[in-house]
Short mmCIF file of C-alpha atoms in Angstrom, two decimals:
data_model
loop_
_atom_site.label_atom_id
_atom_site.label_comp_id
_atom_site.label_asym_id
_atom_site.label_seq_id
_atom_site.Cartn_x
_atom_site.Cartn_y
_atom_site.Cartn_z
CA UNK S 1 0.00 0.00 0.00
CA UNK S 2 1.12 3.20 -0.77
CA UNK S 3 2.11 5.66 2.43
CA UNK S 4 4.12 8.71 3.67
CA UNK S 5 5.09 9.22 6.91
CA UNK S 6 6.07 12.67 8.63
CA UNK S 7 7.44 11.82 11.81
CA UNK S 8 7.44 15.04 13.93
CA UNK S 9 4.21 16.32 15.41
CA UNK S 10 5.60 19.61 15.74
CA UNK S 11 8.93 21.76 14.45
CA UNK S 12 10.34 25.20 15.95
CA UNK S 13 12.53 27.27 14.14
CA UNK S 14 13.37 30.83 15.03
CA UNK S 15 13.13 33.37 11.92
CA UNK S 16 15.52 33.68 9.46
CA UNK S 17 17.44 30.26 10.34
CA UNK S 18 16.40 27.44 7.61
CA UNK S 19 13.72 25.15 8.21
CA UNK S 20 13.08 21.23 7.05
CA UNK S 21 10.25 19.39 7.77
CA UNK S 22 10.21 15.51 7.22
CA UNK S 23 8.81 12.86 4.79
CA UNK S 24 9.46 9.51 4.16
CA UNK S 25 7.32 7.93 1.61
CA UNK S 26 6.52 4.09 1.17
CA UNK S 27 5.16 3.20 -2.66
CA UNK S 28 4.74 0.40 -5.08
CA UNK S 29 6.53 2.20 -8.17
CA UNK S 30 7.56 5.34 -9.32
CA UNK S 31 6.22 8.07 -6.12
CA UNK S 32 4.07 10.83 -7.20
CA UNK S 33 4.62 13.25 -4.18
CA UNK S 34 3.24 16.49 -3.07
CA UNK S 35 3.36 19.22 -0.41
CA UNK S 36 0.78 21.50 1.19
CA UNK S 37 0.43 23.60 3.71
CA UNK S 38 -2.67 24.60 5.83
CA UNK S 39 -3.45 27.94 7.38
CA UNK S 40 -5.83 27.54 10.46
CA UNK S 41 -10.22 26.66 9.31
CA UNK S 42 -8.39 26.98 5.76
CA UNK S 43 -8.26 24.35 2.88
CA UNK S 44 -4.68 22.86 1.98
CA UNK S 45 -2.73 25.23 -0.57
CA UNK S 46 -0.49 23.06 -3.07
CA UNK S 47 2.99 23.86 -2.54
CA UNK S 48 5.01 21.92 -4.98
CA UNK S 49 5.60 18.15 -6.16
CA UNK S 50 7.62 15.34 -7.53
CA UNK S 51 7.01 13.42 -10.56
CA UNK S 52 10.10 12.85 -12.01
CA UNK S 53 13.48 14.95 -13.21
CA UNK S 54 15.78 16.89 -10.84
CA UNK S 55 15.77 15.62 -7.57
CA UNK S 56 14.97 19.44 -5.92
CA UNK S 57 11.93 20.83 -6.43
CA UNK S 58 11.04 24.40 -5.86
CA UNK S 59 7.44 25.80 -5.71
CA UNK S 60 5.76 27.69 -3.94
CA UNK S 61 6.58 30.99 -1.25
CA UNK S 62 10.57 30.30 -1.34
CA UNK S 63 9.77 26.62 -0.57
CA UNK S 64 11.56 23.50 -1.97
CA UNK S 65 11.87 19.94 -1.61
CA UNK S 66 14.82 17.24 -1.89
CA UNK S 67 13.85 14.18 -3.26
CA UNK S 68 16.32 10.97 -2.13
CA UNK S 69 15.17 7.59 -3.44
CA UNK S 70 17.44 6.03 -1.27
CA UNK S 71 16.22 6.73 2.18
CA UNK S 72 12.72 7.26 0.39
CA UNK S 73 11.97 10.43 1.74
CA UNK S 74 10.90 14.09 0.26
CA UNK S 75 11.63 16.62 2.50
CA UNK S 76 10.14 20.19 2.47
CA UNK S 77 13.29 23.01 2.88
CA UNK S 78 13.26 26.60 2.89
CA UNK S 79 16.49 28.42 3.54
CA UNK S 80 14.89 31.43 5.47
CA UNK S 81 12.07 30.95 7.55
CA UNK S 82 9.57 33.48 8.20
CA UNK S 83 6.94 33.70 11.09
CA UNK S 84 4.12 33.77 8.36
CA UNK S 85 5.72 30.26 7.11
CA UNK S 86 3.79 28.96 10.53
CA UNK S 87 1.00 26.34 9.64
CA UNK S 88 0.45 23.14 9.27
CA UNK S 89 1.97 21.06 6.68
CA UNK S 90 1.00 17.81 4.65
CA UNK S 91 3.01 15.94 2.69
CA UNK S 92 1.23 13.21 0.00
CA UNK S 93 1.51 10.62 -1.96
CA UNK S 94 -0.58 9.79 -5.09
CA UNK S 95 -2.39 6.40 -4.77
CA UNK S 96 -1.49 4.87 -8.42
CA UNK S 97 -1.88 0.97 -7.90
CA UNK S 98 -5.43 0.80 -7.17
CA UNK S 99 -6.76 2.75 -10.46
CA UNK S 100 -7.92 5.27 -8.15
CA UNK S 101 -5.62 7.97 -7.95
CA UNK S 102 -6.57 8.83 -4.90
CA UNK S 103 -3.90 11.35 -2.40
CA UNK S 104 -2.75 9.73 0.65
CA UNK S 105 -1.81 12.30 3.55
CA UNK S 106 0.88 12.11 6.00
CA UNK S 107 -0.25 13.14 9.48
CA UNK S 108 0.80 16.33 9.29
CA UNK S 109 3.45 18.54 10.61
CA UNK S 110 3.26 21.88 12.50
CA UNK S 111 5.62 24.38 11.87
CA UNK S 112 6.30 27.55 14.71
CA UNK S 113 8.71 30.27 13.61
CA UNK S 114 9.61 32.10 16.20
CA UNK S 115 10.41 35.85 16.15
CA UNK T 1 -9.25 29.59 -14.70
CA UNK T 2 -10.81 26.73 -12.12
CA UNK T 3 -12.39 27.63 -8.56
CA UNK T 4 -13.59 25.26 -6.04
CA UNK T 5 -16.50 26.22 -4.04
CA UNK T 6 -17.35 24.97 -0.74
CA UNK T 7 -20.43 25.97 1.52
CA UNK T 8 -21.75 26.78 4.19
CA UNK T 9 -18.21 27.60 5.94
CA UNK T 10 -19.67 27.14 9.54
CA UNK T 11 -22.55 24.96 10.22
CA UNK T 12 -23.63 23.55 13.98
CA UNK T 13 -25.97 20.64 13.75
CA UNK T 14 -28.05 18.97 16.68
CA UNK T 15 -27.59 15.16 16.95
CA UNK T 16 -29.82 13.41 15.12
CA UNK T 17 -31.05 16.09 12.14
CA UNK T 18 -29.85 15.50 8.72
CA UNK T 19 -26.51 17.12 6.68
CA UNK T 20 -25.97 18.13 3.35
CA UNK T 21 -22.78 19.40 2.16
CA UNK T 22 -22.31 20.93 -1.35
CA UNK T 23 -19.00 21.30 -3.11
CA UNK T 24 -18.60 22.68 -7.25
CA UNK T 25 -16.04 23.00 -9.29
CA UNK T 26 -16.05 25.53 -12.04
CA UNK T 27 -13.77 26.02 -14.93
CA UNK T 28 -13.08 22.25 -15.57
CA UNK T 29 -14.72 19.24 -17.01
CA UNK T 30 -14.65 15.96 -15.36
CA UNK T 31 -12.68 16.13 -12.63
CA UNK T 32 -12.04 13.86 -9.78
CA UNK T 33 -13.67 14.86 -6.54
CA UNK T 34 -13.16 14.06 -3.08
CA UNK T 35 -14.32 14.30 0.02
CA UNK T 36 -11.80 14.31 3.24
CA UNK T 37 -12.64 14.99 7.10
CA UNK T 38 -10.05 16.14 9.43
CA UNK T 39 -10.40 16.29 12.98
CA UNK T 40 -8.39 18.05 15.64
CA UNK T 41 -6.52 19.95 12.83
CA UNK T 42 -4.84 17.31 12.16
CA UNK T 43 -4.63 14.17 9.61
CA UNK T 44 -6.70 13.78 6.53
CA UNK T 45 -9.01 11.07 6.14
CA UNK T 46 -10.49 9.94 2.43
CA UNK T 47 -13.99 9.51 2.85
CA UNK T 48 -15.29 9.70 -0.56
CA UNK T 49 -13.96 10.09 -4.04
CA UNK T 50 -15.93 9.93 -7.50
CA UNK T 51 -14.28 9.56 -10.78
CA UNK T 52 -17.43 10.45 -12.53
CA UNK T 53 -21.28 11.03 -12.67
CA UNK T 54 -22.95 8.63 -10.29
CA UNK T 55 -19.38 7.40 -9.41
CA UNK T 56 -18.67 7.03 -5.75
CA UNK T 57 -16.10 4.64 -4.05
CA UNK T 58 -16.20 4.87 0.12
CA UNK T 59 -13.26 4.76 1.64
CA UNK T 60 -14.41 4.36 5.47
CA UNK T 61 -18.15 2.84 6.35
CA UNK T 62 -19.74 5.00 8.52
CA UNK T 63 -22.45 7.24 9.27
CA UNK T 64 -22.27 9.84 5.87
CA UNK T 65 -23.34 9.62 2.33
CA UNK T 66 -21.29 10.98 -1.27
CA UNK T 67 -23.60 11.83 -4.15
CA UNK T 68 -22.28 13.11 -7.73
CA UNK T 69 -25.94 14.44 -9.18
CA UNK T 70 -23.84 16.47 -11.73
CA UNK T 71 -20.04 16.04 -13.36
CA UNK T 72 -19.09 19.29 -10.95
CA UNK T 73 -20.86 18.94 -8.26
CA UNK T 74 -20.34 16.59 -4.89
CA UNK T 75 -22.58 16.10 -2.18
CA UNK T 76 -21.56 14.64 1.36
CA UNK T 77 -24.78 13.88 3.39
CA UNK T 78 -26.03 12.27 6.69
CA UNK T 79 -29.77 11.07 7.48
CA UNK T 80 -28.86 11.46 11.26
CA UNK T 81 -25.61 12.87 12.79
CA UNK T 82 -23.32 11.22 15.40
CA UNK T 83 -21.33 13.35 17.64
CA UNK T 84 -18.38 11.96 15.92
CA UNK T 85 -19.31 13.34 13.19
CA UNK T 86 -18.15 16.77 13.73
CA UNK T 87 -14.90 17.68 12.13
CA UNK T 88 -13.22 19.90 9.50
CA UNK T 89 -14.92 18.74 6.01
CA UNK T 90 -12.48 19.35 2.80
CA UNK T 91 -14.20 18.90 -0.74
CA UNK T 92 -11.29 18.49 -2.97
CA UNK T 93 -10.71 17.64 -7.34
CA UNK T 94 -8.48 16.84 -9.22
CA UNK T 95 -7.77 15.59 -13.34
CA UNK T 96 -7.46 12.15 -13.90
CA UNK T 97 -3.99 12.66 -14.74
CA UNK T 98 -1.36 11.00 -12.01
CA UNK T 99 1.31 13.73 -12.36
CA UNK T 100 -1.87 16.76 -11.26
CA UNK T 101 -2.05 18.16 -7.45
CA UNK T 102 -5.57 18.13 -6.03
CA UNK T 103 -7.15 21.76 -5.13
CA UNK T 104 -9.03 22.10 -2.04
CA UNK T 105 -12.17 24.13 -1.26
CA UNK T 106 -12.09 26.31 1.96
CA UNK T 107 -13.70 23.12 4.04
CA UNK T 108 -16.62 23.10 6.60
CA UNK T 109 -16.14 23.26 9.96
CA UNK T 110 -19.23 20.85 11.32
CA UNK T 111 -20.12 20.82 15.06
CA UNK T 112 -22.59 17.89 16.22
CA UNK T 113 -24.04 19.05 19.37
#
């Protein structure tokens, strides 16, 4: 079954020092991953994916991703953090050997920048 | 350019009555819907996605409902609601295409009281 894992409830970062929050991924195949992040009684903004190609991603807001097949994970990266880069944050996989295409979420990850 | 559409925002329910929530998606044709419940602000749970008109694959048994009366429109519905039902609703779509993100509507915050 296809899965991604984000193993810390909850990350602190002060502003202005870099920031990475965590994703390992479990898939039958070639991973289809995404990133979003969630602003509190808000709907999940897409931040960026991997499909295939260069193994960092950039999207959204100064954000990127690094993806390593080896330790199967994706993790999300900025190099500056900002307090308005506090939310929550999903990472996802995309559900392609049951036909269904269906997004499977991570439990989430909550990001504090302190000023 | 393709909105999502999500109502009502707020909505605080009495055990027992029944629930209708209405997502639409304008700007696209056939997408892939979904609906997901989070609770506590935290993990996602699939509850529903549709592929098409009259399409609808459950993910979790349980007390709700998915209805696809139109290609853009998705319906999540209850005849009687459990306190567990409350939660933060997300109506989500998608194209069919496995390298596409999903777009999420603004979600319903449900309280069961």
């Amino acid at each position: 079954a296809q899965s991604v894992a984000q193993p810390e409830d909850q990350v602190n970062v002060a502003e202005g020092n870099p920031l990475t929050v965590k994703c390992t991924y479990s898939v039958s195949g070639n991973p289809y991953l995404f990133w979003y992040v969630q602003y509190p009684n808000r709907g999940l903004q897409f931040l960026l994916k991997y499909i295939t190609g260069d193994n960092l991603v950039k999207g959204s807001y100064g954000f990127e991703a690094e993806f390593n097949k080896s330790q199967t994970s994706f993790h999300l990266k900025k190099p500056s953090a900002l307090v308005s880069d506090s939310a929550l944050y999903f990472c996802a996989v995309r559900d392609i050997t049951s036909g269904t295409y269906k997004y499977i979420f991570g439990t989430g990850t909550r990001l504090k920048v302190l000023a | 350019s393709q909105t999502i559409h999500q109502w009502p925002a707020t909505l605080v329910q009495p055990v027992g009555s029944p629930l209708s929530l209405e997502c639409t998606v304008e700007g696209t044709s056939n997408p892939n819907l979904y609906w997901y419940r989070q609770a506590a602000g935290r993990g996602l749970q699939l509850l529903f996605y549709s592929v098409g008109i009259g399409q609808i694959s459950s993910e979790v048994p349980q007390n709700l409902s998915a209805s696809r009366p139109q290609d853009r429109q998705f319906i999540l519905s209850s005849k009687k609601l459990l306190l567990s039902d409350s939660g933060f609703y997300l109506c989500a779509w998608s194209v069919g295409r496995l390298d596409t993100e999903a777009f999420f509507g603004q979600g319903t915050r449900l309280t069961v009281v």
